[in-house]
PDB file of C-alpha atoms in Angstrom:
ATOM      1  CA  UNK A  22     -39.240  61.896   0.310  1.00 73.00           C
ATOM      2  CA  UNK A  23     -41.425  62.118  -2.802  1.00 75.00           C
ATOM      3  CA  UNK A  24     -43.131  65.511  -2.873  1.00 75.00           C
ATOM      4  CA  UNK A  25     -46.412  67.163  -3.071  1.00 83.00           C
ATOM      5  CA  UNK A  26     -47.148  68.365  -6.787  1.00 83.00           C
ATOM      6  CA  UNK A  27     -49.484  69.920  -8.137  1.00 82.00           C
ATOM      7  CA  UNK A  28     -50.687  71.822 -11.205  1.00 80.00           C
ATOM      8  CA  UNK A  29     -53.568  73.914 -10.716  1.00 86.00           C
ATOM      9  CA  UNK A  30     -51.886  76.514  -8.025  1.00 83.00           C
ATOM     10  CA  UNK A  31     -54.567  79.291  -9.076  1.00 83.00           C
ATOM     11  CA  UNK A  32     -56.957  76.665 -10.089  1.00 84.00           C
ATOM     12  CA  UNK A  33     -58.754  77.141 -13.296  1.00 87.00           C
ATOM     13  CA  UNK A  34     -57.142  80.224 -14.484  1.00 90.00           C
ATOM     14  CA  UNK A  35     -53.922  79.347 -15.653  1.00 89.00           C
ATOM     15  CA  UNK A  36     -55.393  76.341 -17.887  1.00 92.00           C
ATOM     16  CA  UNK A  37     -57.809  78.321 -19.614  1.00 93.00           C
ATOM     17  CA  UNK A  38     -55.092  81.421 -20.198  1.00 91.00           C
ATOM     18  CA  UNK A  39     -52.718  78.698 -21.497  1.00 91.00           C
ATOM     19  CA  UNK A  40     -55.301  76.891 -23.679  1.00 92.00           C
ATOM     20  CA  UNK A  41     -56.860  80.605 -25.378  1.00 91.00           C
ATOM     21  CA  UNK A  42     -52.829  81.333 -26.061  1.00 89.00           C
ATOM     22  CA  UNK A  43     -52.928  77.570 -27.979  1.00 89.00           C
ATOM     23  CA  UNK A  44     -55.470  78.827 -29.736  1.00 89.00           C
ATOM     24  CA  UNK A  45     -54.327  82.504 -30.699  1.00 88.00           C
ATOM     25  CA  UNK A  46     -51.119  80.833 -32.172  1.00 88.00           C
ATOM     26  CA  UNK A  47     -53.194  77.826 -34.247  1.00 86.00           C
ATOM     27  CA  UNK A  48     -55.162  80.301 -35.567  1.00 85.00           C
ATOM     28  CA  UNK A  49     -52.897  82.923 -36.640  1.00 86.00           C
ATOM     29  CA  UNK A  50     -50.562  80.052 -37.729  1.00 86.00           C
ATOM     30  CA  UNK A  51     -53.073  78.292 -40.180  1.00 84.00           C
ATOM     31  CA  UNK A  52     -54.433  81.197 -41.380  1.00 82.00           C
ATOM     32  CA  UNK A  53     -50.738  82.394 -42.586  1.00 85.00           C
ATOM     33  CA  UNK A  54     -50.594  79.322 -44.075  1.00 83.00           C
ATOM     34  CA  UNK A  55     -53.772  79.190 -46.142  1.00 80.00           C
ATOM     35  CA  UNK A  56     -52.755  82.923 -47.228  1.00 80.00           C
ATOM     36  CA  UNK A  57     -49.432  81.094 -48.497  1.00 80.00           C
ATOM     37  CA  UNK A  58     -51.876  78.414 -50.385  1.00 76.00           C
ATOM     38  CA  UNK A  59     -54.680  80.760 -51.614  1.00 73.00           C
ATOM     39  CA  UNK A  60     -52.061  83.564 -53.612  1.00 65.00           C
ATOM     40  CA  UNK A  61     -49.362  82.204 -55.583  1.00 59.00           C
ATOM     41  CA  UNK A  62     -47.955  85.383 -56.367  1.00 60.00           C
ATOM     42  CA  UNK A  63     -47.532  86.160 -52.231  1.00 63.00           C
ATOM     43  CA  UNK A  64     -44.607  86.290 -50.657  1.00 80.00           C
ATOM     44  CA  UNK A  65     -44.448  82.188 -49.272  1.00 83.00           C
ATOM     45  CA  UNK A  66     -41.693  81.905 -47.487  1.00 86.00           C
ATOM     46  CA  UNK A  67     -42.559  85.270 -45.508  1.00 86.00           C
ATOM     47  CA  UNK A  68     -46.424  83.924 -44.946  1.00 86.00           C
ATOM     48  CA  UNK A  69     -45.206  80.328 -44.289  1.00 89.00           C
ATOM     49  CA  UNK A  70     -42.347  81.648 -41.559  1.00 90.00           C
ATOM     50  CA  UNK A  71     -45.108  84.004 -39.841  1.00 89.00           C
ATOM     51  CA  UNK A  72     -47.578  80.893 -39.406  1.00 88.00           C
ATOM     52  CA  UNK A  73     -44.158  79.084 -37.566  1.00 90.00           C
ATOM     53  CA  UNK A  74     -43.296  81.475 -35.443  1.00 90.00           C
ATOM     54  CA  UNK A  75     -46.974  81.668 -34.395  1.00 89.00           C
ATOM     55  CA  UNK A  76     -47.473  78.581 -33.661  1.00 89.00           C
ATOM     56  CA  UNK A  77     -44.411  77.990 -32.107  1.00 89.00           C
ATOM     57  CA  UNK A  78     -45.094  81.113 -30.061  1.00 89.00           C
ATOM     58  CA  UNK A  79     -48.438  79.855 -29.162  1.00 90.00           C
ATOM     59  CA  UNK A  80     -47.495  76.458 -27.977  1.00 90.00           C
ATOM     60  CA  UNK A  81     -44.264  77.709 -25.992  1.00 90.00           C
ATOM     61  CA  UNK A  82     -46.399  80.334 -24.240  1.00 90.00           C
ATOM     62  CA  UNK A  83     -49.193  77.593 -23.302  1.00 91.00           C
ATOM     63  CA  UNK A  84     -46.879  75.944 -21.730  1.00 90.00           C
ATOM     64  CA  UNK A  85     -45.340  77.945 -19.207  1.00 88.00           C
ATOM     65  CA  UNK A  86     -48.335  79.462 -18.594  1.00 90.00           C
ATOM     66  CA  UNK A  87     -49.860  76.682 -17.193  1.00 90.00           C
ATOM     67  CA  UNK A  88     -46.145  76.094 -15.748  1.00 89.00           C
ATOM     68  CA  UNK A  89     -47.097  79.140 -13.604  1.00 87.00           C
ATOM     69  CA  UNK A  90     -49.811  76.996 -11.764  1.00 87.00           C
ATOM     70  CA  UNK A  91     -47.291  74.166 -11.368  1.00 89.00           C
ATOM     71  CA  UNK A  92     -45.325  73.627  -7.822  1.00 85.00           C
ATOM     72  CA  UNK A  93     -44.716  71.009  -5.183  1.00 86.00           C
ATOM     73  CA  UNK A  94     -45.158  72.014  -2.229  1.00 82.00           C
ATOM     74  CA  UNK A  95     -41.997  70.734  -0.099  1.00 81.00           C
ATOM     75  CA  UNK A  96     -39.652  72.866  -2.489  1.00 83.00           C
ATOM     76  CA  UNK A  97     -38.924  76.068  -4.003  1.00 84.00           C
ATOM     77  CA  UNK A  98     -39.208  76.000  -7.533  1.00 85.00           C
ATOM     78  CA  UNK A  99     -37.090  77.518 -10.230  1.00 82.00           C
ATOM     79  CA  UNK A 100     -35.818  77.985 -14.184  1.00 84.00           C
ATOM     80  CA  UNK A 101     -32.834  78.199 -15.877  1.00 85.00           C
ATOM     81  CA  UNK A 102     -33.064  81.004 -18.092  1.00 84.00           C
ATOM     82  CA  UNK A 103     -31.109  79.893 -21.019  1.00 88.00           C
ATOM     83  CA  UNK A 104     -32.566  76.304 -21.242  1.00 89.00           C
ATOM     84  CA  UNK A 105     -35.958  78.282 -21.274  1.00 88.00           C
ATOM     85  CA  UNK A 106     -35.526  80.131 -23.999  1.00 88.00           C
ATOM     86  CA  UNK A 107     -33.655  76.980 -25.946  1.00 92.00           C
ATOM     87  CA  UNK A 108     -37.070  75.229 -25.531  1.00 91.00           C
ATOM     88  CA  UNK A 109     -39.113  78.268 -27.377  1.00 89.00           C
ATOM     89  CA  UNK A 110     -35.990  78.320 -30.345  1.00 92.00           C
ATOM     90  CA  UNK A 111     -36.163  74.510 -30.543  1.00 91.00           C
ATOM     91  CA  UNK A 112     -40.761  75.028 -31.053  1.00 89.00           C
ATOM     92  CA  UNK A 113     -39.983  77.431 -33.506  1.00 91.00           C
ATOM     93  CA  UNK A 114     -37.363  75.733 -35.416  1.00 92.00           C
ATOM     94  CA  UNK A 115     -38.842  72.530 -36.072  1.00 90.00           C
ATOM     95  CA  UNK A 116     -42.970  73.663 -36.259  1.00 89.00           C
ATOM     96  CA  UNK A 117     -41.022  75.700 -39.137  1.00 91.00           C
ATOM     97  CA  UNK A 118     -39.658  72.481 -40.574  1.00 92.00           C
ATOM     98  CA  UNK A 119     -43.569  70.750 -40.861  1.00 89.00           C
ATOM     99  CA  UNK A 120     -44.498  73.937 -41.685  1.00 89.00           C
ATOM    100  CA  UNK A 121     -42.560  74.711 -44.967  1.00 91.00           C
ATOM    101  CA  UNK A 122     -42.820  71.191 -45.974  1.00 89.00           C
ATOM    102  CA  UNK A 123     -46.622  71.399 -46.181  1.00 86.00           C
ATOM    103  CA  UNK A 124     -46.831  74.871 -47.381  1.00 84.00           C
ATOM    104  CA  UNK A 125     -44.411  73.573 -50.450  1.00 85.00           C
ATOM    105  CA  UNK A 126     -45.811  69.795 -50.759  1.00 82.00           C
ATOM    106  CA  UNK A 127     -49.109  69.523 -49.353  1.00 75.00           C
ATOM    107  CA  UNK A 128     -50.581  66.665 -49.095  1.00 73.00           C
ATOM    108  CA  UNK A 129     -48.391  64.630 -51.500  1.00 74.00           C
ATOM    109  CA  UNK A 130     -46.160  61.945 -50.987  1.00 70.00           C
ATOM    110  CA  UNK A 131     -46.436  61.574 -47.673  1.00 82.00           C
ATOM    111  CA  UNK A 132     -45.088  64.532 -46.992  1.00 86.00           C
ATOM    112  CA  UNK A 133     -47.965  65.729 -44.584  1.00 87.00           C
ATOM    113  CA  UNK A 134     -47.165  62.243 -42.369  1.00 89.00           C
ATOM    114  CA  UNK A 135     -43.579  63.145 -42.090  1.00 91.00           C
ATOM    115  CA  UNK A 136     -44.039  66.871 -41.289  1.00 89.00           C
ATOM    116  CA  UNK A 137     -47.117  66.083 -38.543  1.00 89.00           C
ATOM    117  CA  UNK A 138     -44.228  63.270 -36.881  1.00 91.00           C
ATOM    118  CA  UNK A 139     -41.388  66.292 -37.535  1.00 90.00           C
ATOM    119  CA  UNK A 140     -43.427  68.775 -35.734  1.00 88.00           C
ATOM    120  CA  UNK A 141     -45.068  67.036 -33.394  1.00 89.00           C
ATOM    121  CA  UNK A 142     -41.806  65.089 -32.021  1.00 89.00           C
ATOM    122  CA  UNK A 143     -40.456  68.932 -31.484  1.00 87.00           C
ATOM    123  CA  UNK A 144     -43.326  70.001 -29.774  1.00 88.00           C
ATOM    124  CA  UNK A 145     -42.733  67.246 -27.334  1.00 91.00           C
ATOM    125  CA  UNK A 146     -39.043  68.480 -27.504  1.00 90.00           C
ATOM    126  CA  UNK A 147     -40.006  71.744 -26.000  1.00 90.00           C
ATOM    127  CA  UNK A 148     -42.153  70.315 -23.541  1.00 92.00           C
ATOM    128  CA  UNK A 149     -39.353  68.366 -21.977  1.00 92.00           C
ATOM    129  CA  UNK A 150     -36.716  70.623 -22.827  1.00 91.00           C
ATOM    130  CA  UNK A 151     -38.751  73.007 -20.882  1.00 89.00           C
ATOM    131  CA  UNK A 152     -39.359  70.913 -18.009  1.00 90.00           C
ATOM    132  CA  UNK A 153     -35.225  70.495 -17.996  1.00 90.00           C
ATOM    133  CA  UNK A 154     -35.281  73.920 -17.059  1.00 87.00           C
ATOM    134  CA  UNK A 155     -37.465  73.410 -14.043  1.00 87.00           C
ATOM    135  CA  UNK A 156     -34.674  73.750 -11.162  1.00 85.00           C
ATOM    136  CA  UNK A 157     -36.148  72.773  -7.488  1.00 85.00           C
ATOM    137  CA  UNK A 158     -34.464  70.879  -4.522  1.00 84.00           C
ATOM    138  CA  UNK A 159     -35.148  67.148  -5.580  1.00 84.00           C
ATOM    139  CA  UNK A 160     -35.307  64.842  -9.017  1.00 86.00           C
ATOM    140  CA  UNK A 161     -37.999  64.703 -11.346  1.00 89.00           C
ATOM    141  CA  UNK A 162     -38.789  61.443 -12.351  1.00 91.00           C
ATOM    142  CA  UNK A 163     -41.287  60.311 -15.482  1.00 93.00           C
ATOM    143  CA  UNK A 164     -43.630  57.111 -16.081  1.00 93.00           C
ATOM    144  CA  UNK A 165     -42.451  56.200 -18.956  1.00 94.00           C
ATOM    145  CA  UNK A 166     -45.784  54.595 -20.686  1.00 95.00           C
ATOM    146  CA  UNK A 167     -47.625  58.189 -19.987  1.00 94.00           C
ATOM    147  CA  UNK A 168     -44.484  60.015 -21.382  1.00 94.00           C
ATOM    148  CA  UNK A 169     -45.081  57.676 -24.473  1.00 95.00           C
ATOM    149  CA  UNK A 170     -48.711  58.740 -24.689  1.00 94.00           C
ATOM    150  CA  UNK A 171     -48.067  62.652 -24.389  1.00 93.00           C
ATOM    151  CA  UNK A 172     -45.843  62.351 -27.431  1.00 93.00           C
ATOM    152  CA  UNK A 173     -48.656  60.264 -29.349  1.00 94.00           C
ATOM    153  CA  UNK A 174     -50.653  63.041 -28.440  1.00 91.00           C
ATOM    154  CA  UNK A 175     -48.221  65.790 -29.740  1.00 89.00           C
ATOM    155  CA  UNK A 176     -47.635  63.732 -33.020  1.00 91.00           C
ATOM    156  CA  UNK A 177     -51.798  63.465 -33.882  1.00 90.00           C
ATOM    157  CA  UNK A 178     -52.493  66.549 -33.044  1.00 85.00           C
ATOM    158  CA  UNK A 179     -49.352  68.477 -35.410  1.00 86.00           C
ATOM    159  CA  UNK A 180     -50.754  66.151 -38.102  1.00 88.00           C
ATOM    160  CA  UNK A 181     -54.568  66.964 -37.478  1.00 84.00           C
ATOM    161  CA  UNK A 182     -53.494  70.919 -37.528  1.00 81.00           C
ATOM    162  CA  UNK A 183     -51.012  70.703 -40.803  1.00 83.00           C
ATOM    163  CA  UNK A 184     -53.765  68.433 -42.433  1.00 85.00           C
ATOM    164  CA  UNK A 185     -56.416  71.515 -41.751  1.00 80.00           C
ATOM    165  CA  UNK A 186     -54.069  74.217 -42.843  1.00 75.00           C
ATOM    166  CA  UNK A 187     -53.708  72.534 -46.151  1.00 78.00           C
ATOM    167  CA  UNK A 188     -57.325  71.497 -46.273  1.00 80.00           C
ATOM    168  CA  UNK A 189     -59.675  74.191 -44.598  1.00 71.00           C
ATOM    169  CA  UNK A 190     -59.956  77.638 -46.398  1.00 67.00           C
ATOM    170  CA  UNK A 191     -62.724  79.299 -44.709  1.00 71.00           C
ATOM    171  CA  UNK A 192     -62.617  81.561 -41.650  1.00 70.00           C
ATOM    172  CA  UNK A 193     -65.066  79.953 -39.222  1.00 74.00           C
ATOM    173  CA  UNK A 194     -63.511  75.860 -40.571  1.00 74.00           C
ATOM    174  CA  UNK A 195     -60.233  77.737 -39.431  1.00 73.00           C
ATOM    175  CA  UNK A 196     -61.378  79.104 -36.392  1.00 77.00           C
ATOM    176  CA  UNK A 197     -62.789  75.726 -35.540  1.00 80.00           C
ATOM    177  CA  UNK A 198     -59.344  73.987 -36.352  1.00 79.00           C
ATOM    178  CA  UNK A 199     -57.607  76.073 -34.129  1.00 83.00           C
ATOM    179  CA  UNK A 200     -60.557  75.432 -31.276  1.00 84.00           C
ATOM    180  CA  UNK A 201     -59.137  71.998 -31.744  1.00 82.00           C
ATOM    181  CA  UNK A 202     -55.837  72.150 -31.715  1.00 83.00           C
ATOM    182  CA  UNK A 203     -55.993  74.084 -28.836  1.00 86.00           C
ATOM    183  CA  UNK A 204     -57.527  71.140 -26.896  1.00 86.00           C
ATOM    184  CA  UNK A 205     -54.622  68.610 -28.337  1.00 85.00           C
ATOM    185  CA  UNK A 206     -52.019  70.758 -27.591  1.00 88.00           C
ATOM    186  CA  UNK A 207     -53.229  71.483 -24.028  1.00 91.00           C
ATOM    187  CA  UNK A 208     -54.053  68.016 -23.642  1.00 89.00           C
ATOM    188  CA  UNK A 209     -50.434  66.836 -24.730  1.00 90.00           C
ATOM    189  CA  UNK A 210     -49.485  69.481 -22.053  1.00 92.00           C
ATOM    190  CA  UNK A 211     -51.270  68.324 -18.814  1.00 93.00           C
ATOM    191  CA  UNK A 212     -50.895  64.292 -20.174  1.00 93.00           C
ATOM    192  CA  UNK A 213     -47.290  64.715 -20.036  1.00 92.00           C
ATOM    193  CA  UNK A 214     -47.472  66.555 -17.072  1.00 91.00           C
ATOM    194  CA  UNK A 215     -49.257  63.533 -15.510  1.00 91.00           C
ATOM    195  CA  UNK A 216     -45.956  61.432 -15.663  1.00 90.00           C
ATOM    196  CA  UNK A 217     -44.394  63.751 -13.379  1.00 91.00           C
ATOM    197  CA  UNK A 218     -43.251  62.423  -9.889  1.00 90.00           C
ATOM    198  CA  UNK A 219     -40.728  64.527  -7.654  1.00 89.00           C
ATOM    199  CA  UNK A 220     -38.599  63.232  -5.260  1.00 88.00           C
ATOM    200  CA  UNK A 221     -37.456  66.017  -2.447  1.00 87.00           C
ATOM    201  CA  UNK A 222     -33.865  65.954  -0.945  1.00 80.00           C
ATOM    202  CA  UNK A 223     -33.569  66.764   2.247  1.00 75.00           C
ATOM    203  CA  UNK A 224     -31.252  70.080   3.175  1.00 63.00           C
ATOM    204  CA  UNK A 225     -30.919  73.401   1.815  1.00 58.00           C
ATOM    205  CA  UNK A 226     -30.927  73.529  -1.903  1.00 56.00           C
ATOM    206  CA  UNK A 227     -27.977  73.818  -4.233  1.00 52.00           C
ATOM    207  CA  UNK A 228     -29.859  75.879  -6.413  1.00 52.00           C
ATOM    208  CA  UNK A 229     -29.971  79.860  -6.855  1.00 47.00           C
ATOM    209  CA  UNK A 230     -33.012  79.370 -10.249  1.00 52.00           C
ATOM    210  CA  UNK A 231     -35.137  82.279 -10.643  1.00 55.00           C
ATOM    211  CA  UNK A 232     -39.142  82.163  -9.614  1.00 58.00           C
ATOM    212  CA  UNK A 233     -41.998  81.109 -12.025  1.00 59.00           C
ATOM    213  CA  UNK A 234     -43.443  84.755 -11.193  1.00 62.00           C
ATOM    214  CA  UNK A 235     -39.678  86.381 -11.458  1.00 62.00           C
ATOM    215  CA  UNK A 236     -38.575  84.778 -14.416  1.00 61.00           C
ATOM    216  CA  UNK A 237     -41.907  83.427 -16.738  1.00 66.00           C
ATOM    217  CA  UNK A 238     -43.920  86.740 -16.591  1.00 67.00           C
ATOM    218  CA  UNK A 239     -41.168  89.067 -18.141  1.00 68.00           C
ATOM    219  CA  UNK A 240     -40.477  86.108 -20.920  1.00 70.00           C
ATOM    220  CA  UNK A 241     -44.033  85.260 -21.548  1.00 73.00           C
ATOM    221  CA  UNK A 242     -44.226  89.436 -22.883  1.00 79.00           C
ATOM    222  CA  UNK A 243     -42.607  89.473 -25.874  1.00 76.00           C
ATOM    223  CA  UNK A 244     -44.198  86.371 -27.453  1.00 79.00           C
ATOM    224  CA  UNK A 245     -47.968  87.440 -26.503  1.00 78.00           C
ATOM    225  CA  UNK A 246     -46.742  90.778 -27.866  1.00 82.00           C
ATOM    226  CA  UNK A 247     -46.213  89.659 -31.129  1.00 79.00           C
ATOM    227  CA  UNK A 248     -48.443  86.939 -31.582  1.00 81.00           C
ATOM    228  CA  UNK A 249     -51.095  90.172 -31.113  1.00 80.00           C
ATOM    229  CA  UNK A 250     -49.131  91.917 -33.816  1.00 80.00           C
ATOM    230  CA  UNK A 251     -49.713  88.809 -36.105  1.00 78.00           C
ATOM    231  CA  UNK A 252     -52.517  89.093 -35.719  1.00 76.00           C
ATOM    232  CA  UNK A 253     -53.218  92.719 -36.658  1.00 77.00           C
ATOM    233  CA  UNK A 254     -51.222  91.568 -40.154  1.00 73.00           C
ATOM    234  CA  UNK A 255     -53.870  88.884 -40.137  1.00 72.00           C
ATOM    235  CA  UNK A 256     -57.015  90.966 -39.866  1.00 72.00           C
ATOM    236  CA  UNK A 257     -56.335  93.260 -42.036  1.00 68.00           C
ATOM    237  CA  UNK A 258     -54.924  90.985 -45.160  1.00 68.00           C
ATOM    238  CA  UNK A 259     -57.212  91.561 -48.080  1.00 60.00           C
ATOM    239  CA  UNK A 260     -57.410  88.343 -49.125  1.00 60.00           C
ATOM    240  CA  UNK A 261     -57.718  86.614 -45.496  1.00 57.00           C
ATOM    241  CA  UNK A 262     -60.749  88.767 -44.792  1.00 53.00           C
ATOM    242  CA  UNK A 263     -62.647  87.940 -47.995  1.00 51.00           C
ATOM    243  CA  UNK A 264     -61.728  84.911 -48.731  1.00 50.00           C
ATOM    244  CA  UNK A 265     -60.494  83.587 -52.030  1.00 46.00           C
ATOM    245  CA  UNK A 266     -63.862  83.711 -53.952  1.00 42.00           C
ATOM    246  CA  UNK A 267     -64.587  87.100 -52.463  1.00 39.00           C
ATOM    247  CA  UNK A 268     -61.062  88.635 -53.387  1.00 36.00           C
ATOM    248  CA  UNK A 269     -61.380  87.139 -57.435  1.00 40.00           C
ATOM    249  CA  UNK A 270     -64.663  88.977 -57.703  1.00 39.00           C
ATOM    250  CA  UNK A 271     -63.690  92.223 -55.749  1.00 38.00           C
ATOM    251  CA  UNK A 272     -60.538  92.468 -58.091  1.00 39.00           C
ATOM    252  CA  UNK A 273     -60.714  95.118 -60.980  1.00 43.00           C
ATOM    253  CA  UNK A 274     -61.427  93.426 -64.670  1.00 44.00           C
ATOM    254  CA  UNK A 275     -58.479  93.205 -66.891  1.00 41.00           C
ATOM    255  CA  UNK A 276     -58.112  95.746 -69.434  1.00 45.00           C
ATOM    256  CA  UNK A 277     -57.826  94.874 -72.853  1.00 44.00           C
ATOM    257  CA  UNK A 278     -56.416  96.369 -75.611  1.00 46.00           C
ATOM    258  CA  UNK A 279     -58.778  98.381 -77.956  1.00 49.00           C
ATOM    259  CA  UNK A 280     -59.129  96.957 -81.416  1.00 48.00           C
ATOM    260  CA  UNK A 281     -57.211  99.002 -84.426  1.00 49.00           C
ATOM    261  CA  UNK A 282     -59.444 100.325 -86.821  1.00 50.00           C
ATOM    262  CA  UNK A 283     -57.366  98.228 -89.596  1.00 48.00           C
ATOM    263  CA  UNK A 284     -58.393  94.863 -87.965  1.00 48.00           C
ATOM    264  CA  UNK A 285     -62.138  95.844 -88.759  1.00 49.00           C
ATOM    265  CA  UNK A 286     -64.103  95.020 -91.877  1.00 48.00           C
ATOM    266  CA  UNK A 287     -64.430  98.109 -93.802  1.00 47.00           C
ATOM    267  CA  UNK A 288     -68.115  99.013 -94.186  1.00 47.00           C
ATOM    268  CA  UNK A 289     -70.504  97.473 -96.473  1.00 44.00           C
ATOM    269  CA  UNK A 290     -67.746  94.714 -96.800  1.00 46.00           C
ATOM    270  CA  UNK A 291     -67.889  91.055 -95.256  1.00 43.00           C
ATOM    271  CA  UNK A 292     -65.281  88.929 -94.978  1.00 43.00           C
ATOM    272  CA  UNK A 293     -66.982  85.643 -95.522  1.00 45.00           C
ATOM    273  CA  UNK A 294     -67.696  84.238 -98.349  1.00 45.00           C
ATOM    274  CA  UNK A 295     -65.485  84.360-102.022  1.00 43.00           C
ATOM    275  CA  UNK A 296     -65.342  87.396-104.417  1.00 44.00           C
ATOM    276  CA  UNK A 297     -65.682  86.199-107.949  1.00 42.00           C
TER     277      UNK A 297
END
């Protein structure tokens, strides 16, 4: 018997909470990165690592938050706790690969193609990885051409947000980036989500999987948690808040060494011309 799904359980609320935690994690991702970019002398790795496990946070957490407004209604559903947490590991791991190879390359070589396809095949990764977690009486099954399109999706949009985190600099470009990403990344979300059919088995299920409420809300805690901690480091960074122009001037002038007194002409004397 194929079953009833459907996405929007609690209607609009769960895609716009998923789609402002897309956004929270863009943003506090590229702006870690363009503090990596703007300050040589900063600690990269540390800045480059923080934007990673931002956006990875951000992306896992959009997705099982709109999860929450997912069910079909002939079944139960469930998760399977350590597949779950293998699918936010497996967003952080490889959004840190794309990641460190544009925070150390850039643009060059080709190196912003490859990380965008890196990062945006592991986004699709967790998605599906995720969606192996989803326990309920029945089989999912996926169209394969829509399946095809979410990970197009997933690939354009990595690409799109490493290209702005090597390109943008100011605040409100940034902010603007991460408006965007948000839409791609939710958009990857609910397009994959579209390939979804579920077919129901009749009899009691085999299954003992926790509930989206029981199991998603505890999880979804300590990634919001510290994606609002990020963000604190975020706001108040020096050079984040004004900007690279702003930071050069607001710096203190070098100080230079006085001149000795024997470097100086003596009085009266000049040191031009030829005595004769």
């Amino acid at each position: 018997m194929d079953g009833t799904v459907d996405g929007f359980r609690y209607g609009a609320v769960t895609p716009i909470a998923a789609y402002v935690m897309a956004c929270l994690g863009g943003a506090l991702g590229l702006r870690c990165i363009v503090r990596s970019l703007l300050d040589g002398d900063s600690w990269k790795p540390g800045w480059l690592a923080l934007g990673a496990v931002s956006i990875g946070c951000g992306i896992w957490t959009m997705h099982f938050i709109a999860m929450i407004g997912f069910q079909v209604e002939e079944t139960r559903i469930g998760y399977h706790v350590g597949l779950t947490v293998l699918s936010l590991a497996v967003a952080i791991a490889v959004v840190g690969i794309g990641v460190f190879i544009v925070g150390y390359r850039g643009r060059a070589g080709g190196s912003l193609w490859i990380a965008g396809a890196v990062t945006g095949l592991g986004v699709a990764a967790m998605h599906y990885l995720g969606m192996a977690a989803l326990q309920l009486n029945g089989s999912i099954d996926y169209d394969p051409r829509t399946v095809a399109l979410s990970v197009l999706i997933a690939v354009v949009a990595a690409t799109a947000a490493l290209w702005a985190a090597v390109t943008v600099r100011g605040f409100l470009t940034s902010l603007g980036a991460s408006l965007v990403m948000g839409v791609a990344v939710s958009g990857m979300h609910y397009t994959a989500m579209a390939a979804v059919s579920v077919h129901v088995h009749s009899g009691t299920p085999s299954w003992a999987g926790d509930s989206p409420t029981s199991l998603l809300l505890p999880m979804l805690i300590g990634p919001v948690i510290f994606l609002l901690l990020a963000g604190v480091v975020v706001m108040f960074d020096p050079l984040l808040v004004l900007g690279d122009g702003e930071w050069h001037h607001a710096a203190p002038p070098t100080r230079t060494a006085p001149t000795k007194p024997a470097d100086r002409p003596a009085a009266g004397r000049s040191w031009t011309g030829t005595r004769r």
